[in-house]
mmCIF file of C-alpha atoms and ligand atoms in Angstrom:
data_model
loop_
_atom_site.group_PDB
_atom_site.id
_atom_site.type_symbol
_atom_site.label_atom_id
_atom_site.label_comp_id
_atom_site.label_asym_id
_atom_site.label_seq_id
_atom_site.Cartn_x
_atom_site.Cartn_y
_atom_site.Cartn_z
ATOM 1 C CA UNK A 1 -26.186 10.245 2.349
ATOM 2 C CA UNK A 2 -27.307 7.755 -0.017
ATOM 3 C CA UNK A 3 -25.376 8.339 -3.566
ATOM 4 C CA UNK A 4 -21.939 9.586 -2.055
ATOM 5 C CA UNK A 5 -18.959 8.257 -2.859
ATOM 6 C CA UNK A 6 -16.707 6.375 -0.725
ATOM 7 C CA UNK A 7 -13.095 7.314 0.169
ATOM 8 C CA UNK A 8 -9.811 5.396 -0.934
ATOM 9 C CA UNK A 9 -7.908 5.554 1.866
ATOM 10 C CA UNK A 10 -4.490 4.014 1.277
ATOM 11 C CA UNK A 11 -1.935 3.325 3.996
ATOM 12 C CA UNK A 12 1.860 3.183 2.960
ATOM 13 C CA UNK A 13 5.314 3.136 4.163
ATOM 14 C CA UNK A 14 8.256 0.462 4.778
ATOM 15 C CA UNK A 15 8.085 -2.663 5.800
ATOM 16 C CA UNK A 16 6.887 -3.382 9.572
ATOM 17 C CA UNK A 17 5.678 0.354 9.796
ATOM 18 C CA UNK A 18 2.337 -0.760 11.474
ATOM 19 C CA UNK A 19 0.302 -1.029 7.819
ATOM 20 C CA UNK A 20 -1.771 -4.053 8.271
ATOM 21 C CA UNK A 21 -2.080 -3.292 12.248
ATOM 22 C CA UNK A 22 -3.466 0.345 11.363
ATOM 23 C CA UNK A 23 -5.860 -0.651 8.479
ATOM 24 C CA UNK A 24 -7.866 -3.564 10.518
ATOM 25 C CA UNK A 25 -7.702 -0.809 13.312
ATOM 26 C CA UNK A 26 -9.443 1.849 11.185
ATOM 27 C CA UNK A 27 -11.668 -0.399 9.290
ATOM 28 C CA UNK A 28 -12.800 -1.078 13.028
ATOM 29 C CA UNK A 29 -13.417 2.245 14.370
ATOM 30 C CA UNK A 30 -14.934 3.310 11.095
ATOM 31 C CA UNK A 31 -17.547 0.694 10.908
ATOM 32 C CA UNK A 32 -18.338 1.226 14.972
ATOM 33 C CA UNK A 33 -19.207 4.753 13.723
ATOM 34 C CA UNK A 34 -21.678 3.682 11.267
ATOM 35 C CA UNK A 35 -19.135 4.294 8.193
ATOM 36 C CA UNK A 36 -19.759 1.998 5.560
ATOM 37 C CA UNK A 37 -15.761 0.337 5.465
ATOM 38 C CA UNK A 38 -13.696 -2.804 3.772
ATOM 39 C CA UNK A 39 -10.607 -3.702 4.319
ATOM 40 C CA UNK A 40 -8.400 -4.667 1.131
ATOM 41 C CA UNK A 41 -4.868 -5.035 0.633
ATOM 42 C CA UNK A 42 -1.904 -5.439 -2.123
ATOM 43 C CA UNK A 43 -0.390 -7.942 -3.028
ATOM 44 C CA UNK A 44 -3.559 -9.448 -2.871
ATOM 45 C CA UNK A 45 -2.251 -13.057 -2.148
ATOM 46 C CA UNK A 46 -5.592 -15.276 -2.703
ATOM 47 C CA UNK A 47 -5.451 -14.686 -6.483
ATOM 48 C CA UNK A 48 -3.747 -16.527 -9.181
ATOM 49 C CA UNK A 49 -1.451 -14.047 -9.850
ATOM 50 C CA UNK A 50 -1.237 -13.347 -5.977
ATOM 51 C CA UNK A 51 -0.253 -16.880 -5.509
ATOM 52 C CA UNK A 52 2.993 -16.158 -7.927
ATOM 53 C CA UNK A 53 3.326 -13.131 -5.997
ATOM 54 C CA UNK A 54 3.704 -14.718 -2.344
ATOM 55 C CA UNK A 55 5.737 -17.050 -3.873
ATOM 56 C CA UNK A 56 8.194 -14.462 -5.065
ATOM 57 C CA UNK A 57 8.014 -12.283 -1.945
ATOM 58 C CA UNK A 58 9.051 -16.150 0.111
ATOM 59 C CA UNK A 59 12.014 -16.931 -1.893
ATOM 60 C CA UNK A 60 10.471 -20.059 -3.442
ATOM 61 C CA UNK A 61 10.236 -19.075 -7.214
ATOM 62 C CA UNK A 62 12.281 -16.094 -9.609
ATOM 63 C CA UNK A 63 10.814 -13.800 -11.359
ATOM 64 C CA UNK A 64 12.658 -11.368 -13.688
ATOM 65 C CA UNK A 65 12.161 -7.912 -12.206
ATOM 66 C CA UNK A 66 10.262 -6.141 -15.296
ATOM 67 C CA UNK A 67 8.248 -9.156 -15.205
ATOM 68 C CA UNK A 68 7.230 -8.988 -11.622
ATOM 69 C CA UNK A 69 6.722 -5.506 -11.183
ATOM 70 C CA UNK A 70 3.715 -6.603 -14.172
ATOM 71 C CA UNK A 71 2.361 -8.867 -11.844
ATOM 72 C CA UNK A 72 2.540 -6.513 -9.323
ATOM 73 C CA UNK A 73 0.449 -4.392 -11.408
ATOM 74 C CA UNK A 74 -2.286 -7.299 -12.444
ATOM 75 C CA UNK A 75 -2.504 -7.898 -8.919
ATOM 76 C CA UNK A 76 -4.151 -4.684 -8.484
ATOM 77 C CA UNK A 77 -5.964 -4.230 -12.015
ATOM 78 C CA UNK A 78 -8.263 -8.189 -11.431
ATOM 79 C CA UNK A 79 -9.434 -5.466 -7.892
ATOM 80 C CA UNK A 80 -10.458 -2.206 -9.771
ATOM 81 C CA UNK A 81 -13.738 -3.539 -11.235
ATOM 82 C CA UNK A 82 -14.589 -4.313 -7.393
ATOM 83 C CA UNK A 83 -12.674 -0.793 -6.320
ATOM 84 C CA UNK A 84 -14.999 1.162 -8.762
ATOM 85 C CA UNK A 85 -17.648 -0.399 -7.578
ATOM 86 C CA UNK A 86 -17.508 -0.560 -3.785
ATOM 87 C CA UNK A 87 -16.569 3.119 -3.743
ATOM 88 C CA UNK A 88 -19.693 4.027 -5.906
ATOM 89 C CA UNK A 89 -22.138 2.337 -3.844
ATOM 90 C CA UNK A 90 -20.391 4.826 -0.904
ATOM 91 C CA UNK A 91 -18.282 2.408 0.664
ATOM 92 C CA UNK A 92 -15.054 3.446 1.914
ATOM 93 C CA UNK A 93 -12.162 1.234 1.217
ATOM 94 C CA UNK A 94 -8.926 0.977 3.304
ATOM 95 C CA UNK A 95 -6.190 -0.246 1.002
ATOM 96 C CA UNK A 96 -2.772 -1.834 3.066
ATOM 97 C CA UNK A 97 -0.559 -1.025 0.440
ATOM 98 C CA UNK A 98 -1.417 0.005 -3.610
ATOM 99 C CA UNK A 99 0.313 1.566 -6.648
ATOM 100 C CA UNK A 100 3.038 3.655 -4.822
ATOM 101 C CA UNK A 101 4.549 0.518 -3.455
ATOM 102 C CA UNK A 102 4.929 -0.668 -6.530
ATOM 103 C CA UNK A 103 6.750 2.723 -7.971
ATOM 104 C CA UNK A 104 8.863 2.527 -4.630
ATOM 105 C CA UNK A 105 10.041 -0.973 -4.605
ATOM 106 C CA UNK A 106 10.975 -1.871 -8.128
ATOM 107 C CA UNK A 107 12.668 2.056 -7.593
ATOM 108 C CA UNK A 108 14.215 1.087 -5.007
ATOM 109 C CA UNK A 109 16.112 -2.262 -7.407
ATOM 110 C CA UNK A 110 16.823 0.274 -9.625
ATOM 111 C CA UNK A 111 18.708 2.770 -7.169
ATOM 112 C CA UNK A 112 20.490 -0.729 -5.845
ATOM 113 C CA UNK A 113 21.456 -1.118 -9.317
ATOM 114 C CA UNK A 114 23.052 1.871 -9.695
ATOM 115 C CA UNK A 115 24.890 1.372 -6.148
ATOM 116 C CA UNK A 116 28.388 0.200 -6.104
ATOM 117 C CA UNK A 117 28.219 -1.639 -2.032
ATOM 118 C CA UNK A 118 26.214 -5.201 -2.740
ATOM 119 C CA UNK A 119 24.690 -6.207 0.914
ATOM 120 C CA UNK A 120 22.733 -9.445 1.417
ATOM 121 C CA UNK A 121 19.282 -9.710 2.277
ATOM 122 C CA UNK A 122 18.541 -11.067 5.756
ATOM 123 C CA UNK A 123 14.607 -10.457 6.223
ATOM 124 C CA UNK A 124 12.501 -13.976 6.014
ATOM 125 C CA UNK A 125 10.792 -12.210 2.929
ATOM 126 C CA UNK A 126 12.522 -10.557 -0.309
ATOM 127 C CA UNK A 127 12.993 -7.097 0.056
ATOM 128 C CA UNK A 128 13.248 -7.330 4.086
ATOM 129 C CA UNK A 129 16.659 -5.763 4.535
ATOM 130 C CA UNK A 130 17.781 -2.080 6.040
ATOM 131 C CA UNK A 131 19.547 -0.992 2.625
ATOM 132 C CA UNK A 132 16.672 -1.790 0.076
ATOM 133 C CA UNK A 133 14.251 -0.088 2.797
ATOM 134 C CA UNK A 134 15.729 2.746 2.859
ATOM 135 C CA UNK A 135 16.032 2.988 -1.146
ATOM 136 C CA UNK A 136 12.112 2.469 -0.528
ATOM 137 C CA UNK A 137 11.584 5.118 1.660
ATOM 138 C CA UNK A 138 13.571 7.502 -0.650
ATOM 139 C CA UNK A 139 10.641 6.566 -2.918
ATOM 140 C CA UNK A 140 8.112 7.078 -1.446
ATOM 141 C CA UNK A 141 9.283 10.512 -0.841
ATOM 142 C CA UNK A 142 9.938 11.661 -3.991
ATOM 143 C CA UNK A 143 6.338 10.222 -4.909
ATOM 144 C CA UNK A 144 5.208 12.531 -1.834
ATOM 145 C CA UNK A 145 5.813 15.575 -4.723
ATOM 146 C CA UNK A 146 2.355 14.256 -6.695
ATOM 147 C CA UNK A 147 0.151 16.921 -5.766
ATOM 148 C CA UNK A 148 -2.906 14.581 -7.841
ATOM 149 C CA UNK A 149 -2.444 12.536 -4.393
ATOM 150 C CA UNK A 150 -3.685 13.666 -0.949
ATOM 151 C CA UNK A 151 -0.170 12.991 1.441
ATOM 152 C CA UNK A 152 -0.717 12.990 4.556
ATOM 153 C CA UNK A 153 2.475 12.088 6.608
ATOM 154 C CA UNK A 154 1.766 10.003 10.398
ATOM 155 C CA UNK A 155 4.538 9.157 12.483
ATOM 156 C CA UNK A 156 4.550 5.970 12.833
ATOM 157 C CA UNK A 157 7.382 5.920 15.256
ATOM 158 C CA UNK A 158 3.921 6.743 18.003
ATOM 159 C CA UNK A 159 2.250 4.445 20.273
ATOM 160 C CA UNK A 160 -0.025 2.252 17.819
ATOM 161 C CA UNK A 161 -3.223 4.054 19.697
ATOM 162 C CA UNK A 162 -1.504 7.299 18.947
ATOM 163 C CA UNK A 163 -1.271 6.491 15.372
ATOM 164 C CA UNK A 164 -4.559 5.260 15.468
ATOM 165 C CA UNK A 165 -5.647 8.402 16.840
ATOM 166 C CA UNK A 166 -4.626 10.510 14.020
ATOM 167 C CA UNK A 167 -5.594 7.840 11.075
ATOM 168 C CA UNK A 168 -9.061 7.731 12.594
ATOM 169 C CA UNK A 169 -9.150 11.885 12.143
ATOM 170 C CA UNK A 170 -7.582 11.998 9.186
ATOM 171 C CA UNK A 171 -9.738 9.351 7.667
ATOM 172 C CA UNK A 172 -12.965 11.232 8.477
ATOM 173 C CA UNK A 173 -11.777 14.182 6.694
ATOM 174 C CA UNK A 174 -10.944 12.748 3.706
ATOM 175 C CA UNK A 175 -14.260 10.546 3.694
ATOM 176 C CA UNK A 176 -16.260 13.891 3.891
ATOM 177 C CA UNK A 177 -14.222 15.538 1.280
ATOM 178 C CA UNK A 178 -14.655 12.118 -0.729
ATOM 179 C CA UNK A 179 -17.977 12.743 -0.629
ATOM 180 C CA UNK A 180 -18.263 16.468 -2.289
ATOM 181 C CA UNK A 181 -16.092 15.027 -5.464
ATOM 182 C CA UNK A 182 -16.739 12.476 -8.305
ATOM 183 C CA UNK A 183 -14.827 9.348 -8.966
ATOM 184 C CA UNK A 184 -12.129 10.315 -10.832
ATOM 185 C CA UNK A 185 -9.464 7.657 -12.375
ATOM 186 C CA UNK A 186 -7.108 5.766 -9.910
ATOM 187 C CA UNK A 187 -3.706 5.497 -9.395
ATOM 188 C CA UNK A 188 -2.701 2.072 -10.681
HETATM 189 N N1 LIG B 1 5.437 -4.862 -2.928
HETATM 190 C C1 LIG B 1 6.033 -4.604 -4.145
HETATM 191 O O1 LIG B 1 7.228 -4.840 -4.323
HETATM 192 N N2 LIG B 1 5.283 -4.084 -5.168
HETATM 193 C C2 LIG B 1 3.962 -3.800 -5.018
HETATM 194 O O2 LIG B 1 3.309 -3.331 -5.967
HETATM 195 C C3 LIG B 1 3.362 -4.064 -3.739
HETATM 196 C C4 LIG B 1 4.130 -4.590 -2.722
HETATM 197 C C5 LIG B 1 1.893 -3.764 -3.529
HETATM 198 C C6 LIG B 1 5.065 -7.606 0.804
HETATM 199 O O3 LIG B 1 4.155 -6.652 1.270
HETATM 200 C C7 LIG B 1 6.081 -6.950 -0.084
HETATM 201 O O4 LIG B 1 5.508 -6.612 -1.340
HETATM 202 C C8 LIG B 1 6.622 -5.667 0.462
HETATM 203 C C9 LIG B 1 6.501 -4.664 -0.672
HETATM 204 C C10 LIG B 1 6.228 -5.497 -1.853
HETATM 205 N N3 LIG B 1 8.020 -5.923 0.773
HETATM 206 N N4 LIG B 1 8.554 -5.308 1.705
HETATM 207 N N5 LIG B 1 8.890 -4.724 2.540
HETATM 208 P P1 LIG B 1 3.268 -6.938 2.577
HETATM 209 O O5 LIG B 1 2.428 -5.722 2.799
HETATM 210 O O6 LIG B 1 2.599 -8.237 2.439
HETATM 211 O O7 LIG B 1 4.305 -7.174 3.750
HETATM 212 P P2 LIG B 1 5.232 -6.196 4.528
HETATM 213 O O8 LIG B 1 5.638 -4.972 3.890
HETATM 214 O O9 LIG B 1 6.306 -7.093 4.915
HETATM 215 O O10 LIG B 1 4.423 -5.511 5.591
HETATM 216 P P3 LIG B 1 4.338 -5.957 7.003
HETATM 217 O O11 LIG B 1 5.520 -6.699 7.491
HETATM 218 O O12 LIG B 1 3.046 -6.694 6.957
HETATM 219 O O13 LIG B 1 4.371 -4.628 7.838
HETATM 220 P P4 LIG B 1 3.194 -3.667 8.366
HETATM 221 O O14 LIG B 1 1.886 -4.163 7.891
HETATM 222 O O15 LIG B 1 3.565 -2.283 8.050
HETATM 223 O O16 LIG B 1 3.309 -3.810 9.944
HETATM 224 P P5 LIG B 1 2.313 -4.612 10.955
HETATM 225 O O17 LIG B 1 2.205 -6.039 10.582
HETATM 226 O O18 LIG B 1 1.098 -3.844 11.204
HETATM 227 O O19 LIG B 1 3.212 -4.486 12.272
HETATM 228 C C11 LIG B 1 4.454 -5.163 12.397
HETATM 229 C C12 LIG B 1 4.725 -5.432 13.899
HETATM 230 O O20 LIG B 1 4.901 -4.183 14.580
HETATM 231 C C13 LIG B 1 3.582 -6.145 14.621
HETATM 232 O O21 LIG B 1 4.136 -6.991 15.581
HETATM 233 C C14 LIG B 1 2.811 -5.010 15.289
HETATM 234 O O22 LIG B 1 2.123 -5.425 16.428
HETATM 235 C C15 LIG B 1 3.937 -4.054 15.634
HETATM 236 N N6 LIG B 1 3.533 -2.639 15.618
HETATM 237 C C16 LIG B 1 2.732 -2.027 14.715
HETATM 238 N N7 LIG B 1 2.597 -0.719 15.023
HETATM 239 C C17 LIG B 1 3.351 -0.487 16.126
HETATM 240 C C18 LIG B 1 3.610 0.682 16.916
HETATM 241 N N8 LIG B 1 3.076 1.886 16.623
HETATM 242 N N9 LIG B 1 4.425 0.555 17.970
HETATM 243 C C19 LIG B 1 4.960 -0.659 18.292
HETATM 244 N N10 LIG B 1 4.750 -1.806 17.589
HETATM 245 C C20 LIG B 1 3.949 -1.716 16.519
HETATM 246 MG MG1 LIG B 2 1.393 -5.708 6.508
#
């Protein structure tokens, strides 16, 4: 119906959990249905600041963690103005990654920092080992205890049409329960 909101659906977890495969996927199936859908993601690379950013994540430049974890945070304020937007003209947006990575992975230097066993990174990106994952996950769990935010937990461990499956369903509720509400503020 013409004047509803959109939903922000936002798909987290650790790294290779099928993210990027499951948005495209659901941005798919929701626009077959006749769902008004975009796909957007964080870091959003193309920008300035996203070109700093991918640089970072590839090993080719420092950045001082406080300082970073700012950028990380640009990176998704340049978007709101088009966030706001989209989702009041009743478009739904799919989001591959947002805020809560950002609480989870600079969380996840700080519980390193307070751990005694230093293990070297072996992932082609920063951040891509076991250890700093799992200080991730941790995270993201104890960010799971926000009631403000609408958790829903997939196993991702499923076939990818599996998990596709339940995204798709879970996605429809939350775009008709979207659509009963009023923008409130996001969670930057
Ligand atoms: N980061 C941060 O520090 N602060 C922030 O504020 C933000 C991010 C927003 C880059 O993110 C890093 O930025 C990330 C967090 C940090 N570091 N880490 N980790 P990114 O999103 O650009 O990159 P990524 O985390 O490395 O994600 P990814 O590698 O793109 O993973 P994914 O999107 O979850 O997975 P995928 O590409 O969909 O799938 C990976 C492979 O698995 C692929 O071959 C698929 O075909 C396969 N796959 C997917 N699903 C399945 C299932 N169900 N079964 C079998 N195989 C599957
Ligand atoms: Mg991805």
């Amino acid at each position: 119906m013409a004047g509803r909101r959109g939903a922000l659906i936002v798909l987290e977890g650790v790294d290779r959990a099928g993210k990027s495969t499951q948005a495209g996927r659901l941005v798919a199936a929701l626009s077959a249905a006749g769902r008004r859908a975009e796909l957007l993601r964080f870091p959003e690379r193309s920008t300035e600041i996203g070109k700093l950013l991918s640089s970072y994540l590839e090993k080719k430049s420092e950045v001082e963690d406080h300082s970073v974890h700012l950028l990380f945070s640009a990176n998704r304020w340049e978007q709101v103005p088009l966030i706001k937007e989209k989702l009041s003209q009743g478009v739904t947006l799919v989001v591959d990654r947002y805020a809560f990575s950002g609480v989870a992975f600079t969380g996840a230097k700080e519980l390193r920092l307070a751990d005694a066993a230093r293990r070297g990174e072996f992932g082609q990106e920063r951040y891509e080992d076991r250890a700093f994952q799992e200080r991730a996950l941790h995270c993201f769990q104890q960010l799971m205890g926000d009631e403000t935010v609408n958790w829903k937990i997939v196993d991702a461990s499923k076939s990818i049409e599996d998990v596709h499956e339940e995204i798709l369903a879970l996605s429809e509720d939350a775009i008709r329960a979207a659509a009963q509400r009023p923008l409130g503020e996001l969670w930057k």
